[in-house]
CSV table of C-alpha atoms in Angstrom, one decimal:
chain,number,residue,atom,x,y,z
Q,1,MET,CA,12.1,99.3,98.2
Q,2,LYS,CA,13.2,102.4,99.8
Q,3,ILE,CA,11.6,101.4,103.1
Q,4,LEU,CA,13.2,97.7,103.1
Q,5,LEU,CA,16.5,99.3,102.8
Q,6,LYS,CA,15.8,102.2,105.3
Q,7,SER,CA,14.9,99.5,107.7
Q,8,ALA,CA,17.9,96.9,107.1
Q,9,TYR,CA,19.8,100.2,107.0
Q,10,TYR,CA,18.9,100.9,111.3
Q,11,LEU,CA,18.8,97.3,111.9
Q,12,ILE,CA,22.1,96.1,110.9
Q,13,PHE,CA,24.5,97.4,113.6
Q,14,TYR,CA,25.5,95.3,116.1
Q,15,PHE,CA,28.4,95.1,118.3
Q,16,PHE,CA,29.2,93.9,121.9
Q,17,VAL,CA,30.8,94.6,125.1
Q,18,ILE,CA,33.2,91.8,126.3
Q,19,ASN,CA,35.7,93.2,129.0
Q,20,GLY,CA,35.4,96.7,128.0
Q,21,ARG,CA,36.3,95.7,124.5
Q,22,ILE,CA,34.0,96.3,121.5
Q,23,VAL,CA,33.3,93.1,119.2
Q,24,TRP,CA,31.4,93.4,116.4
Q,25,ALA,CA,30.0,91.4,113.8
Q,26,ALA,CA,31.7,91.6,110.0
Q,27,ASP,CA,29.1,90.3,108.4
Q,28,ASP,CA,26.9,93.2,109.5
Q,29,PHE,CA,29.3,95.6,108.4
Q,30,THR,CA,29.3,93.6,104.9
Q,31,ALA,CA,25.9,94.4,104.6
Q,32,TRP,CA,26.0,97.8,105.5
Q,33,LYS,CA,28.5,98.3,102.7
Q,34,ASP,CA,26.6,96.7,100.2
Q,35,ILE,CA,23.9,99.2,101.1
Q,36,PHE,CA,26.3,101.9,101.3
Q,37,TYR,CA,26.7,100.9,98.1
Q,38,GLN,CA,23.6,101.8,96.6
Q,39,GLU,CA,23.1,105.0,98.5
Q,40,ALA,CA,26.7,106.3,97.1
Q,41,LEU,CA,26.1,105.7,93.4
Q,42,LYS,CA,22.7,108.0,93.9
Q,43,ASN,CA,24.9,110.5,95.1
Q,44,GLY,CA,27.2,110.6,92.2
Q,45,ILE,CA,29.9,108.3,93.0
Q,46,SER,CA,31.1,106.0,89.7
Q,47,ARG,CA,30.8,102.3,90.2
Q,48,GLN,CA,34.4,102.3,89.5
Q,49,THR,CA,35.3,104.3,92.6
Q,50,LEU,CA,33.2,102.6,94.5
Q,51,ASP,CA,34.5,99.3,93.2
Q,52,THR,CA,38.0,100.3,94.2
Q,53,TYR,CA,37.5,101.3,97.9
Q,54,VAL,CA,34.2,100.3,99.2
Q,55,PRO,CA,36.2,96.6,99.4
Q,56,GLN,CA,39.0,98.2,101.1
Q,57,MET,CA,36.9,99.9,103.8
Q,58,THR,CA,37.4,98.5,107.4
Q,59,LEU,CA,36.0,98.8,110.9
Q,60,LEU,CA,38.0,100.8,113.3
Q,61,PRO,CA,36.7,100.1,116.9
Q,62,GLN,CA,38.6,102.8,118.4
Q,63,ALA,CA,37.0,105.4,116.4
Q,64,ILE,CA,33.8,104.3,118.2
Q,65,ARG,CA,35.4,104.1,121.8
Q,66,LEU,CA,37.0,107.8,121.1
Q,67,ASP,CA,33.6,109.5,119.3
Q,68,MET,CA,31.5,107.5,122.9
Q,69,ALA,CA,34.3,108.3,125.5
Q,70,LYS,CA,33.3,110.2,128.4
Q,71,PRO,CA,36.2,111.8,130.7
Q,72,GLU,CA,37.3,110.9,134.2
Q,73,TYR,CA,37.4,114.6,135.1
Q,74,LEU,CA,35.1,117.5,133.9
Q,75,GLN,CA,36.9,119.3,131.1
Q,76,ASN,CA,36.9,122.3,132.4
Q,77,PHE,CA,38.7,126.3,131.4
Q,78,PHE,CA,41.6,125.8,133.6
Q,79,ASP,CA,42.9,122.4,132.3
Q,80,TYR,CA,42.0,123.2,128.7
Q,81,THR,CA,43.4,126.2,128.2
Q,82,ARG,CA,46.6,125.1,130.3
Q,83,THR,CA,47.3,122.8,127.5
Q,84,ARG,CA,45.7,124.5,124.2
Q,85,VAL,CA,47.2,127.9,125.3
Q,86,SER,CA,50.6,126.7,126.5
Q,87,ASP,CA,53.9,129.1,126.4
Q,88,TYR,CA,55.2,126.4,123.7
Q,89,ARG,CA,52.1,127.1,121.5
Q,90,ILE,CA,52.2,130.8,121.8
Q,91,MET,CA,56.1,130.9,121.3
Q,92,ARG,CA,55.7,128.6,118.1
Q,93,GLY,CA,52.3,131.1,117.0
Q,94,ARG,CA,54.7,133.8,117.1
Q,95,GLU,CA,57.3,132.2,115.0
Q,96,MET,CA,54.7,131.6,112.6
Q,97,MET,CA,53.2,135.0,112.3
Q,98,LYS,CA,56.9,135.8,111.5
Q,99,LYS,CA,57.6,133.1,109.1
Q,100,TYR,CA,54.3,133.5,106.8
Q,101,LYS,CA,54.0,137.2,107.4
Q,102,THR,CA,53.7,138.4,103.7
Q,103,TRP,CA,51.2,135.1,102.8
Q,104,LEU,CA,49.0,136.0,106.3
Q,105,ARG,CA,48.9,139.4,105.7
Q,106,ARG,CA,47.7,138.6,102.0
Q,107,VAL,CA,45.1,136.0,103.0
Q,108,SER,CA,43.9,138.7,105.6
Q,109,ASP,CA,43.3,141.5,102.7
Q,110,ASN,CA,41.5,139.3,100.8
Q,111,TYR,CA,39.2,137.4,103.4
Q,112,GLY,CA,39.0,140.2,105.7
Q,113,VAL,CA,40.1,137.5,108.6
Q,114,PRO,CA,43.3,138.8,111.0
Q,115,PRO,CA,46.0,136.8,110.7
Q,116,GLU,CA,46.2,136.2,114.1
Q,117,TYR,CA,42.8,133.8,114.2
Q,118,LEU,CA,43.9,131.7,111.2
Q,119,VAL,CA,47.2,131.2,113.3
Q,120,ALA,CA,45.2,130.6,116.3
Q,121,LEU,CA,42.9,127.9,114.7
Q,122,TRP,CA,46.0,126.4,112.7
Q,123,GLY,CA,47.7,126.1,116.6
Q,124,MET,CA,44.7,124.6,118.1
Q,125,GLU,CA,43.7,122.0,115.5
Q,126,THR,CA,47.2,120.7,114.1
Q,127,ASN,CA,50.0,122.6,116.7
Q,128,TYR,CA,50.7,124.5,113.0
Q,129,GLY,CA,50.6,121.2,111.1
Q,130,SER,CA,52.9,119.0,113.3
Q,131,TYR,CA,50.2,116.8,114.0
Q,132,MET,CA,47.5,116.0,111.5
Q,133,GLY,CA,46.0,113.1,112.5
Q,134,ASN,CA,47.2,109.2,111.6
Q,135,ALA,CA,43.9,107.1,111.7
Q,136,ASP,CA,43.3,105.7,108.0
Q,137,MET,CA,40.4,108.3,106.4
Q,138,LEU,CA,38.4,105.6,104.5
Q,139,ASP,CA,38.5,103.4,107.4
Q,140,SER,CA,37.3,106.1,110.0
Q,141,LEU,CA,34.6,107.7,108.0
Q,142,ALA,CA,33.4,104.0,107.2
Q,143,THR,CA,33.3,102.9,110.7
Q,144,LEU,CA,31.9,106.2,111.8
Q,145,ALA,CA,29.0,106.1,108.8
Q,146,TYR,CA,28.3,102.5,109.8
Q,147,HIS,CA,27.8,103.2,113.4
Q,148,PRO,CA,24.3,104.1,114.5
Q,149,ARG,CA,25.1,107.3,116.8
Q,150,ARG,CA,25.8,110.1,113.9
Q,151,ARG,CA,25.3,107.6,110.6
Q,152,ARG,CA,23.5,111.0,108.6
Q,153,PHE,CA,26.5,112.9,109.5
Q,154,PHE,CA,29.3,110.7,108.7
Q,155,THR,CA,27.5,109.0,105.7
Q,156,GLY,CA,27.4,112.7,104.0
Q,157,GLU,CA,31.6,113.0,105.1
Q,158,LEU,CA,32.2,109.4,103.6
Q,159,VAL,CA,30.2,110.4,100.5
Q,160,ALA,CA,32.4,113.6,100.3
Q,161,TYR,CA,35.4,112.1,100.8
Q,162,LEU,CA,35.1,109.2,97.8
Q,163,LYS,CA,34.4,112.5,95.6
Q,164,MET,CA,37.7,113.6,96.8
Q,165,LEU,CA,39.6,110.2,95.7
Q,166,GLU,CA,37.5,110.5,92.4
Q,167,LYS,CA,37.8,113.9,91.2
Q,168,GLU,CA,40.9,115.8,93.8
Q,169,PRO,CA,42.9,112.5,94.4
Q,170,SER,CA,46.6,114.4,94.3
Q,171,VAL,CA,45.3,116.1,97.4
Q,172,ALA,CA,42.9,113.2,98.8
Q,173,PRO,CA,44.3,112.8,102.4
Q,174,LYS,CA,45.0,109.1,103.0
Q,175,LYS,CA,45.8,110.0,107.0
Q,176,GLY,CA,43.6,112.2,108.9
Q,177,SER,CA,41.5,112.5,112.5
Q,178,TRP,CA,39.8,109.4,113.7
Q,179,ASP,CA,36.6,111.7,113.4
Q,180,GLY,CA,37.4,112.3,109.7
Q,181,GLY,CA,39.4,115.7,109.9
Q,182,PHE,CA,42.8,116.3,107.8
Q,183,GLY,CA,44.8,118.9,107.0
Q,184,ASN,CA,46.1,121.6,108.6
Q,185,PHE,CA,43.2,123.2,109.8
Q,186,GLN,CA,41.3,119.7,110.3
Q,187,PHE,CA,38.7,120.2,107.5
Q,188,MET,CA,35.8,117.7,107.1
Q,189,PRO,CA,35.2,116.5,103.4
Q,190,THR,CA,32.1,118.3,103.1
Q,191,THR,CA,33.8,121.3,104.1
Q,192,PHE,CA,36.7,120.9,101.9
Q,193,GLN,CA,34.0,120.2,99.0
Q,194,VAL,CA,32.7,123.9,99.4
Q,195,TYR,CA,35.2,126.1,101.1
Q,196,ALA,CA,38.7,124.6,100.1
Q,197,VAL,CA,40.7,127.5,97.7
Q,198,ASP,CA,43.7,127.3,95.7
Q,199,GLY,CA,45.5,130.1,97.1
Q,200,ASP,CA,48.5,130.2,95.5
Q,201,ASN,CA,47.0,129.5,91.8
Q,202,ASN,CA,48.8,126.4,91.0
Q,203,GLY,CA,45.9,124.4,89.8
Q,204,ARG,CA,45.3,122.2,93.3
Q,205,ARG,CA,43.5,122.9,96.4
Q,206,ASP,CA,46.5,120.9,98.7
Q,207,ILE,CA,45.4,122.2,102.8
Q,208,ILE,CA,47.8,119.5,103.9
Q,209,ARG,CA,51.3,120.8,101.9
Q,210,ASN,CA,50.4,123.8,100.8
Q,211,ILE,CA,50.4,126.7,103.5
Q,212,PRO,CA,49.0,129.2,101.5
Q,213,ASP,CA,46.0,127.0,100.2
Q,214,ALA,CA,45.6,125.6,103.9
Q,215,PHE,CA,45.3,129.4,104.9
Q,216,SER,CA,43.1,130.8,102.4
Q,217,SER,CA,40.7,127.9,103.0
Q,218,ALA,CA,40.4,128.5,106.3
Q,219,ALA,CA,39.9,132.5,106.0
Q,220,ASN,CA,37.3,131.7,102.9
Q,221,TYR,CA,35.3,129.4,105.8
Q,222,LEU,CA,35.1,131.8,108.2
Q,223,SER,CA,34.8,135.0,105.7
Q,224,HIS,CA,31.7,132.9,104.0
Q,225,MET,CA,30.3,132.3,107.4
Q,226,GLY,CA,30.1,135.9,107.9
Q,227,TRP,CA,33.4,137.0,109.7
Q,228,THR,CA,33.0,140.8,110.7
Q,229,PRO,CA,36.3,142.2,109.5
Q,230,ASN,CA,37.8,145.0,112.2
Q,231,GLU,CA,35.8,143.6,115.3
Q,232,PRO,CA,37.2,141.2,117.9
Q,233,TRP,CA,35.7,138.0,118.7
Q,234,GLY,CA,35.2,139.3,122.5
Q,235,ARG,CA,37.2,140.6,125.5
Q,236,GLU,CA,37.9,139.5,129.0
Q,237,ILE,CA,35.6,141.7,131.3
Q,238,ILE,CA,35.7,142.2,135.3
Q,239,LEU,CA,32.3,142.1,137.0
Q,240,PRO,CA,30.5,144.9,139.3
Q,241,GLU,CA,31.6,144.1,143.0
Q,242,LYS,CA,28.1,143.3,144.1
Q,243,PRO,CA,26.7,141.6,140.9
Q,244,ASP,CA,23.0,141.2,140.1
Q,245,TRP,CA,22.7,137.6,139.3
Q,246,GLY,CA,19.5,137.5,138.5
Q,247,LYS,CA,20.1,140.0,135.3
Q,248,LEU,CA,23.6,138.4,134.6
Q,249,HIS,CA,22.3,135.0,133.9
Q,250,GLN,CA,19.7,135.4,132.1
Q,251,ASN,CA,21.5,133.7,129.0
Q,252,GLU,CA,20.4,137.0,127.2
Q,253,THR,CA,22.4,139.1,124.1
Q,254,LYS,CA,22.6,142.9,125.0
Q,255,THR,CA,24.8,145.5,123.6
Q,256,VAL,CA,28.1,146.1,125.1
Q,257,TYR,CA,26.5,149.5,126.2
Q,258,GLU,CA,23.9,147.8,128.0
Q,259,TRP,CA,26.6,145.4,129.9
Q,260,GLN,CA,28.3,148.8,130.4
Q,261,LYS,CA,25.5,150.3,132.3
Q,262,MET,CA,24.8,146.9,134.4
Q,263,GLY,CA,28.7,147.6,136.0
Q,264,ILE,CA,30.7,145.5,133.6
Q,265,LYS,CA,34.4,146.8,132.5
Q,266,PRO,CA,36.7,145.4,130.2
Q,267,LYS,CA,39.9,144.2,132.2
Q,268,TYR,CA,42.9,144.8,130.2
Q,269,ILE,CA,41.7,148.6,129.0
Q,270,ALA,CA,40.3,151.5,130.4
Q,271,ASP,CA,37.2,151.6,128.7
Q,272,PHE,CA,34.9,149.5,125.9
Q,273,PRO,CA,36.1,151.4,122.8
Q,274,GLN,CA,33.1,153.5,121.2
Q,275,ASN,CA,32.8,151.7,118.2
Q,276,GLU,CA,31.7,148.4,120.3
Q,277,MET,CA,29.1,149.9,121.9
Q,278,ASN,CA,26.3,148.9,120.2
Q,279,THR,CA,27.7,145.3,119.5
Q,280,LYS,CA,25.8,142.4,120.2
Q,281,ALA,CA,27.6,140.6,123.1
Q,282,GLN,CA,26.4,137.7,125.4
Q,283,LEU,CA,28.2,136.9,128.8
Q,284,ARG,CA,30.1,133.4,129.6
Q,285,MET,CA,31.7,132.4,132.7
Q,286,PRO,CA,33.0,129.2,132.4
Q,287,MET,CA,34.2,128.5,135.5
Q,288,GLY,CA,31.5,130.6,136.8
Q,289,LYS,CA,33.3,133.6,139.5
Q,290,SER,CA,35.8,131.5,140.5
Q,291,GLY,CA,37.5,132.0,136.8
Q,292,PRO,CA,37.9,134.7,133.9
Q,293,VAL,CA,34.9,136.2,132.6
Q,294,PHE,CA,34.0,137.3,129.2
Q,295,LEU,CA,31.5,139.2,126.5
Q,296,THR,CA,31.7,137.5,123.1
Q,297,TYR,CA,30.6,139.0,119.9
Q,298,PRO,CA,29.4,137.7,116.9
Q,299,ASN,CA,32.7,136.4,115.9
Q,300,PHE,CA,33.1,134.2,118.7
Q,301,LYS,CA,29.8,132.4,117.0
Q,302,LEU,CA,31.8,131.8,114.1
Q,303,LEU,CA,34.5,129.9,116.1
Q,304,MET,CA,31.8,128.3,117.8
Q,305,ARG,CA,30.5,126.7,114.5
Q,306,TRP,CA,33.9,125.9,113.1
Q,307,ASN,CA,34.3,123.4,117.0
Q,308,ASN,CA,30.9,123.7,118.7
Q,309,MET,CA,32.7,123.5,122.3
Q,310,GLU,CA,32.9,126.6,124.2
Q,311,LEU,CA,36.3,126.1,125.6
Q,312,TYR,CA,37.6,125.7,122.2
Q,313,ALA,CA,36.2,129.0,120.7
Q,314,LEU,CA,37.4,131.4,124.1
Q,315,SER,CA,40.8,129.4,123.5
Q,316,VAL,CA,41.0,130.1,120.2
Q,317,GLY,CA,39.9,133.8,120.9
Q,318,ILE,CA,42.4,134.1,123.8
Q,319,LEU,CA,45.4,132.5,122.0
Q,320,ALA,CA,45.3,135.1,118.8
Q,321,ASP,CA,44.6,138.3,121.3
Q,322,ILE,CA,47.9,136.7,122.9
Q,323,LEU,CA,49.5,136.5,119.8
Q,324,GLN,CA,48.8,140.2,119.2
Q,325,ASN,CA,50.2,140.9,123.1
Q,326,ARG,CA,46.2,142.2,123.7
Q,327,MET,CA,46.2,140.4,126.8
Q,328,PRO,CA,48.8,137.9,129.3
Q,329,ARG,CA,48.3,134.3,129.3
Q,330,ILE,CA,45.6,133.5,132.1
Q,331,ASP,CA,47.5,130.9,134.8
Q,332,VAL,CA,45.9,128.5,136.6
Q,333,PRO,CA,45.4,129.3,140.2
Q,334,ALA,CA,47.7,127.3,142.8
Q,335,ASP,CA,44.8,125.4,144.7
Q,336,PHE,CA,42.4,124.9,141.7
Q,337,VAL,CA,41.5,121.6,141.8
Q,338,PRO,CA,39.2,120.1,139.4
Q,339,PHE,CA,35.6,118.1,139.5
Q,340,LYS,CA,35.3,114.3,138.6
Q,341,THR,CA,32.2,113.3,135.9
Q,342,THR,CA,31.1,111.4,138.7
Q,343,SER,CA,30.5,114.8,141.4
Q,344,ILE,CA,29.0,116.1,138.4
Q,345,ILE,CA,26.4,113.4,137.5
Q,346,CYS,CA,26.0,113.2,141.2
Q,347,MET,CA,25.2,117.2,141.1
Q,348,GLN,CA,22.8,116.2,138.4
Q,349,GLU,CA,21.0,113.2,140.4
Q,350,LYS,CA,20.2,115.0,143.3
Q,351,LEU,CA,19.2,118.4,141.9
Q,352,ASN,CA,16.8,116.2,139.9
Q,353,LYS,CA,15.4,115.0,142.6
Q,354,GLN,CA,14.8,117.9,144.4
Q,355,GLY,CA,13.1,119.3,141.7
Q,356,TYR,CA,15.6,121.3,139.7
Q,357,HIS,CA,15.0,119.2,136.6
Q,358,LEU,CA,17.8,119.6,133.8
Q,359,GLY,CA,17.2,116.0,132.5
Q,360,SER,CA,19.2,112.9,132.0
Q,361,PRO,CA,22.3,113.2,134.2
Q,362,ASP,CA,25.3,113.1,131.8
Q,363,GLY,CA,28.4,115.0,133.5
Q,364,LYS,CA,28.4,118.2,131.3
Q,365,ILE,CA,27.5,121.3,132.4
Q,366,GLY,CA,25.1,122.8,130.2
Q,367,ILE,CA,22.5,125.3,129.8
Q,368,LYS,CA,19.8,123.2,131.4
Q,369,THR,CA,22.6,122.6,134.1
Q,370,ARG,CA,23.5,125.9,134.6
Q,371,LYS,CA,19.8,127.2,135.5
Q,372,ALA,CA,19.0,124.2,137.2
Q,373,ILE,CA,22.2,125.2,139.5
Q,374,ARG,CA,21.5,128.7,139.4
Q,375,SER,CA,18.0,128.1,141.1
Q,376,PHE,CA,19.4,125.9,143.2
Q,377,GLN,CA,22.0,128.7,144.4
Q,378,ARG,CA,19.2,131.3,144.5
Q,379,ASP,CA,17.2,129.2,147.0
Q,380,ASN,CA,19.9,128.5,149.3
Q,381,LEU,CA,21.3,132.0,149.4
Q,382,MET,CA,24.5,131.4,147.8
Q,383,ASP,CA,26.0,133.8,145.0
Q,384,GLN,CA,24.2,132.7,141.5
Q,385,ASP,CA,27.0,132.0,139.2
Q,386,GLY,CA,25.7,128.9,137.6
Q,387,TYR,CA,28.6,126.9,138.2
Q,388,PRO,CA,29.5,124.0,140.3
Q,389,ASN,CA,31.9,124.4,143.3
Q,390,ILE,CA,32.7,123.4,146.6
Q,391,GLU,CA,30.4,124.6,148.8
Q,392,LEU,CA,27.5,123.7,146.4
Q,393,LEU,CA,28.8,120.1,146.0
Q,394,ASN,CA,29.6,119.7,149.7
Q,395,LYS,CA,25.8,120.5,150.5
Q,396,LEU,CA,24.7,118.2,147.9
Q,397,GLY,CA,27.2,115.2,149.2
Q,398,CYS,CA,28.7,115.3,146.1
Q,399,TYR,CA,31.8,116.8,146.3
Q,400,ASN,CA,35.0,114.4,145.2
Q,401,LEU,CA,33.3,111.1,144.7
């Protein structure tokens, strides 16, 4: 019986694309809801809760479109930080640091997470609570649980959301992000279950309307992941005048002292602090030699676990540093031109054809693509920064496609 149910679970998803629009087969969604009902029962959801909410579940094709969307342009460091670490966000962040100074200090003392990181995450996630999402939570999670791409993950989130509706209805959100995040810090339902706390001891875990609860829950999450107090997320650095590209791009983790011996220096202070010398650090060049370069420390990996995207984690760290006046805002060069995703796919296809195997072209600059680029740059006597530039794309016949 379990085998039959599992087979049905993977066969019931059907949709058609007509003129760029997703058209759903409603009968299949109804069949999926019947199967989900039984699975949710096994996970401890009551029949009363399921009888109330499962019939209300409606497909939201927009959630699937957003989940599968491919940007026209490569999402690069400069464009990403220009909007997310804007002058307005910096100004508002400083205002929030002052407004909630007492609570931020109390939460920081309890969990070991500095106030500027909490405020930076808050700004990145919801622009300091000004926009927490307007998608129907039940429908979004049901749609993404129905869709096969990340079915297992979102089925777990949907079950967790139903448990919220059942056990903590006063704080369960009706609206959130299209991907199921909600509240000031955009917790997923499973994250709320495990890490949300009642920061002001009023008997509720309200991460939507209660700022102390929101701060405490975010700090609790980072603390349980292993946040190291009194250690930065990393530092922007200066490369040596003539880098040894082979050593700088092995994706290795070295101590700060070892990086320093290779000629790397911090950008905004004279020397690396002595207490950081034994800290394990990784070199990150999100724009190759044409952009800023960073050493990232263990806390950075926790920011990546919050959102598994390098540009996101870098932006949080940079915003936190700016809020504490540890660094200025990073300006976008006047002559900067972003590359189209089609140009990157073309580059990947050409590199594959020339024997620099990087897998299926997808328009993203991942580890395999960077390795292939470095090999091509080495073989063509270019600086091996592992990032596309006009010279490289032109050589491959892929610029501005």
